[in-house]
CSV table of C-alpha atoms in Angstrom, one decimal:
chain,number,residue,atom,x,y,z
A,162,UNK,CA,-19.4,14.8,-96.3
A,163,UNK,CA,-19.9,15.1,-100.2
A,164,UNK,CA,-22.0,12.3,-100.0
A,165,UNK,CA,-24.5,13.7,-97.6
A,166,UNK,CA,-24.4,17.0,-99.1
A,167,UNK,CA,-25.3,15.5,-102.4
A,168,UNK,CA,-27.9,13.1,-101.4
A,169,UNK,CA,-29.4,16.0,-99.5
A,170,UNK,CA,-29.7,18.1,-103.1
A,171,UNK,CA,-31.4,15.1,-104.4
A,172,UNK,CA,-28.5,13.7,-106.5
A,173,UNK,CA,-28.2,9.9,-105.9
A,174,UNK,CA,-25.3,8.7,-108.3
A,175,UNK,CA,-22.1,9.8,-108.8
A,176,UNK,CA,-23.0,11.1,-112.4
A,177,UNK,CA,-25.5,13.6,-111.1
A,178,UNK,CA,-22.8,15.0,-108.6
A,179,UNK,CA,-22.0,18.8,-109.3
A,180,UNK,CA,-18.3,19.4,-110.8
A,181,UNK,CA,-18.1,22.0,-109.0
A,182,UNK,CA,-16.1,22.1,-105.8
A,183,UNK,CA,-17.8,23.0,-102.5
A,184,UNK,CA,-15.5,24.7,-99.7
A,185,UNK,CA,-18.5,24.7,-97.4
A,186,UNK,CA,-17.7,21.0,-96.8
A,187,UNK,CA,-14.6,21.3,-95.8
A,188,UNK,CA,-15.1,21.4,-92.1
A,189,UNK,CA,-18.2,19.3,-92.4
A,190,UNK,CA,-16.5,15.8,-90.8
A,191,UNK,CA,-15.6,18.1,-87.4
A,192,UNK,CA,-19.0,19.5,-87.8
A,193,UNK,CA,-20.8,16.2,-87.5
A,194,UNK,CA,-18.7,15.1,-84.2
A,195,UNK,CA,-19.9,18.3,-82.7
A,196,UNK,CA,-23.2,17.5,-83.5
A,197,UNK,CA,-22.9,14.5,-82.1
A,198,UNK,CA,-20.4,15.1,-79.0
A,199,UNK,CA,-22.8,17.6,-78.2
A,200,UNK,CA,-26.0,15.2,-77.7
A,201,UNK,CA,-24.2,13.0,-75.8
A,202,UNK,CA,-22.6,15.7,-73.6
A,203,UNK,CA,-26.2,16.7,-73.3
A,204,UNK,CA,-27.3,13.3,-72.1
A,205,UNK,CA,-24.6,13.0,-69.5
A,206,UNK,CA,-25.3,16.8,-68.1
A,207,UNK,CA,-29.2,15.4,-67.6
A,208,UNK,CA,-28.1,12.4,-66.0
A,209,UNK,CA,-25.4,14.1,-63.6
A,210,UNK,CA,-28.6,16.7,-63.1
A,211,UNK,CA,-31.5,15.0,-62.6
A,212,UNK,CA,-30.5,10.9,-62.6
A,213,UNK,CA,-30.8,7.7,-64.9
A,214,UNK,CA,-34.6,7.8,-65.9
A,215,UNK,CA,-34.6,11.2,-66.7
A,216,UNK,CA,-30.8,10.7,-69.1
A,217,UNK,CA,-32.6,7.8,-70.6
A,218,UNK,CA,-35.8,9.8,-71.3
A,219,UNK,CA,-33.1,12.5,-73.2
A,220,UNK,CA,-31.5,10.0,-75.1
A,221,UNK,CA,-34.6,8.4,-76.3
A,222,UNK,CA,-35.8,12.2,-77.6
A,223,UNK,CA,-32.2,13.1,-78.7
A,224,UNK,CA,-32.1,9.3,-80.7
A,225,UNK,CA,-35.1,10.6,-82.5
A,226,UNK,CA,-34.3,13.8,-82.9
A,227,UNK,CA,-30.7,13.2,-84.3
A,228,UNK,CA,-31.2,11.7,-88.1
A,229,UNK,CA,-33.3,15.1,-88.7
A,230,UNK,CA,-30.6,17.2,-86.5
A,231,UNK,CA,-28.0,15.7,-88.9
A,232,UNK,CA,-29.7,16.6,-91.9
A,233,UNK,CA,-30.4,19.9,-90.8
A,234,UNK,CA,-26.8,20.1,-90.4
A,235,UNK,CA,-26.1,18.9,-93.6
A,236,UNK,CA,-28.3,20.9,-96.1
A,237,UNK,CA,-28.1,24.1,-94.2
A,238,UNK,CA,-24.1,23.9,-93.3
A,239,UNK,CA,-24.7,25.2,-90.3
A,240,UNK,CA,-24.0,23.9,-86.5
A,241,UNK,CA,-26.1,25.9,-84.6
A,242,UNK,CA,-28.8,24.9,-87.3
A,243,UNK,CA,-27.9,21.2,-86.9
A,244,UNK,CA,-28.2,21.9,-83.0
A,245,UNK,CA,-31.0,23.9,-83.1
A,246,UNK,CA,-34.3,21.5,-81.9
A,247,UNK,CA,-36.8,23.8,-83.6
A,248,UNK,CA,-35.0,23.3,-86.8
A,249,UNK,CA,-35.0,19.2,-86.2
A,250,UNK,CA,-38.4,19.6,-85.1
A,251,UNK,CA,-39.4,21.6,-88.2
A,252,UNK,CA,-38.0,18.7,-90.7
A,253,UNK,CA,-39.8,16.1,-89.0
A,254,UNK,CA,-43.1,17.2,-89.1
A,255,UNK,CA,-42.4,18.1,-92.7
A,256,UNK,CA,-41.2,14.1,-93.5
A,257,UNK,CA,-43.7,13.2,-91.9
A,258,UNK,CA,-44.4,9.1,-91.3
A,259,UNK,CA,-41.3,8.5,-93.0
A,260,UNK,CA,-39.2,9.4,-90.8
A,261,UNK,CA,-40.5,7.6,-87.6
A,262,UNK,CA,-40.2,4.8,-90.3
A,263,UNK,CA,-36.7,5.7,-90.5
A,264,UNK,CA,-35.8,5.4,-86.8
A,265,UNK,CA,-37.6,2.4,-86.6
A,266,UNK,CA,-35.6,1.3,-89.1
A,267,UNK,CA,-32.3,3.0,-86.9
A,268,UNK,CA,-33.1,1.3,-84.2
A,269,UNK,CA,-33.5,-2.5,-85.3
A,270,UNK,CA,-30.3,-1.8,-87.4
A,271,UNK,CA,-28.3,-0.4,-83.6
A,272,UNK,CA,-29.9,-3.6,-82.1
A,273,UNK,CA,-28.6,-6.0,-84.8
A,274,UNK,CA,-25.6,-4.0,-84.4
A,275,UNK,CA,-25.2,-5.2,-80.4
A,276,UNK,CA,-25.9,-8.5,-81.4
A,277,UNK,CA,-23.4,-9.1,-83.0
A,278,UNK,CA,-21.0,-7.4,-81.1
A,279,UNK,CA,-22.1,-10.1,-78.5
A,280,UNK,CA,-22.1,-12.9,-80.8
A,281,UNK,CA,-18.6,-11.7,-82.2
A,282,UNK,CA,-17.4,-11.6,-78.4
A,283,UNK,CA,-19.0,-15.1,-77.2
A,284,UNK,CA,-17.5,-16.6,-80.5
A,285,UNK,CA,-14.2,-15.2,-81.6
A,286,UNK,CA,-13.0,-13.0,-78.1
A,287,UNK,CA,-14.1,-15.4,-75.2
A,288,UNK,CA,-12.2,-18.7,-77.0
A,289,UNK,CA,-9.0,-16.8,-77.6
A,290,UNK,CA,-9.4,-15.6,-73.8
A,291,UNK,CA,-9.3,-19.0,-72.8
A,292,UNK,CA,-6.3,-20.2,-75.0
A,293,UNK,CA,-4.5,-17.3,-73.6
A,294,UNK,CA,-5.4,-18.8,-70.3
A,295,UNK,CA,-4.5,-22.4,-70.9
A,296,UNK,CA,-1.1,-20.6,-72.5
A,297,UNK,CA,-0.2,-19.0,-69.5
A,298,UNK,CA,-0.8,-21.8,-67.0
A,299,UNK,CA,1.2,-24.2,-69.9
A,300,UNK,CA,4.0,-21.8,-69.4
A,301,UNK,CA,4.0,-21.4,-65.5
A,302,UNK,CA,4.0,-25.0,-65.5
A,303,UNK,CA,7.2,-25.3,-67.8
A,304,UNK,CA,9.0,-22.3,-65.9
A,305,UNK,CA,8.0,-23.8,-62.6
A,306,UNK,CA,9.7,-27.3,-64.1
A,307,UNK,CA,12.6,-25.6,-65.8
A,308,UNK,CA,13.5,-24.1,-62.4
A,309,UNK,CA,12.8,-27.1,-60.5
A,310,UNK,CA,15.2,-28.6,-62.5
A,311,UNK,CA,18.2,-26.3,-62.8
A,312,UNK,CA,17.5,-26.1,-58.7
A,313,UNK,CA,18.1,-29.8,-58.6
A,314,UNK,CA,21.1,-30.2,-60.8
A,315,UNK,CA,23.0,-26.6,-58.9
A,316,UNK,CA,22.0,-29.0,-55.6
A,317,UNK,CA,23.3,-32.6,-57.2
A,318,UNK,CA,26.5,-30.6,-58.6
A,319,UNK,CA,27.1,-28.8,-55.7
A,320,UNK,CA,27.8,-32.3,-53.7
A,321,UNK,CA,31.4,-33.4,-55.1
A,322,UNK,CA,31.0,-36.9,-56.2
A,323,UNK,CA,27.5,-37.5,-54.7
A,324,UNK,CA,25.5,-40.4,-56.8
A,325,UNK,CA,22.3,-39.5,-57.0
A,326,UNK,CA,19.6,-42.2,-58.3
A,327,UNK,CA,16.9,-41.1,-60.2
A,328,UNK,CA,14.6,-44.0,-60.8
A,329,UNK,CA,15.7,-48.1,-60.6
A,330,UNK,CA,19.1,-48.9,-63.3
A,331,UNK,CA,19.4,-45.0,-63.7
A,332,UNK,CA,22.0,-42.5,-61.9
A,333,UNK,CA,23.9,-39.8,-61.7
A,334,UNK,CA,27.1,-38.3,-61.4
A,335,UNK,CA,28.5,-35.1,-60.5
């Protein structure tokens, strides 16, 4: 929260940060998951309301609206400011180009983000899923056998003196 509120006042660097401390921040972190509990709440209440297109038509408008709701939020200290569209609305027109730079710039970095989720998946999730798999059917096999096998020597020990012969020069005794 410091760190946005800073950045919003223009100071980049730690050295430039005020010494001061700022109480307004302290509910900043639950102030942000409003904000964004909100949109998405939002998009869900559109979809339940009106269907798919229309919820993905909101969450293409609340995606480009959110960076500028966000730093509403931040320099004003303010939810309903931060929720407030004409407030968003206001910013971006005042940024200007380089803000639809900036969710251009958003949006590759949430689609290189996906990637490699997938490739993370397909590489390191999917092999140990199949280990796990050849694991399991290793282990059914060697229960399967171990019971087999106490099965067989309860049977052979159950017949009193019984000789049972197991393969050619090989037998047993009970």
């Amino acid at each position: 929260s410091r760190v946005l509120s800073e950045a919003s006042l223009g100071r980049l660097s730690p050295a430039e940060y005020s010494p001061l401390p700022d109480d307004t921040l302290a509910h900043m972190p639950y102030k942000i998951f409003a904000l964004m509990f909100v949109t998405g709440t939002l998009v869900g209440v559109v979809r339940s309301t009106f269907g798919e297109e229309a919820a993905m038509a909101a969450n293409f408008a609340l995606m480009l609206l959110l960076p500028a709701a966000l730093m509403a939020l931040v320099v004003s200290r303010s939810l309903a400011t931060g929720l407030s569209p004409a407030a968003s609305w206001d910013l971006i027109s005042r940024i200007g180009k380089p803000y639809a730079l900036l969710c251009v710039f958003l949006f590759c970095l949430s689609q290189g983000q996906m990637l490699l989720i997938g490739k993370v998946v397909e590489h390191r999730i999917l092999p140990l899923i199949q280990v796990w798999g050849e694991l399991q059917a290793l282990l059914s096999f060697f229960f399967q056998y171990s019971f087999l096998a106490k099965f067989w020597s309860f049977r052979c020990s159950s017949r009193a003196g019984s000789t049972l012969s197991l393969s050619p020069g090989m037998s047993t005794h009970s």
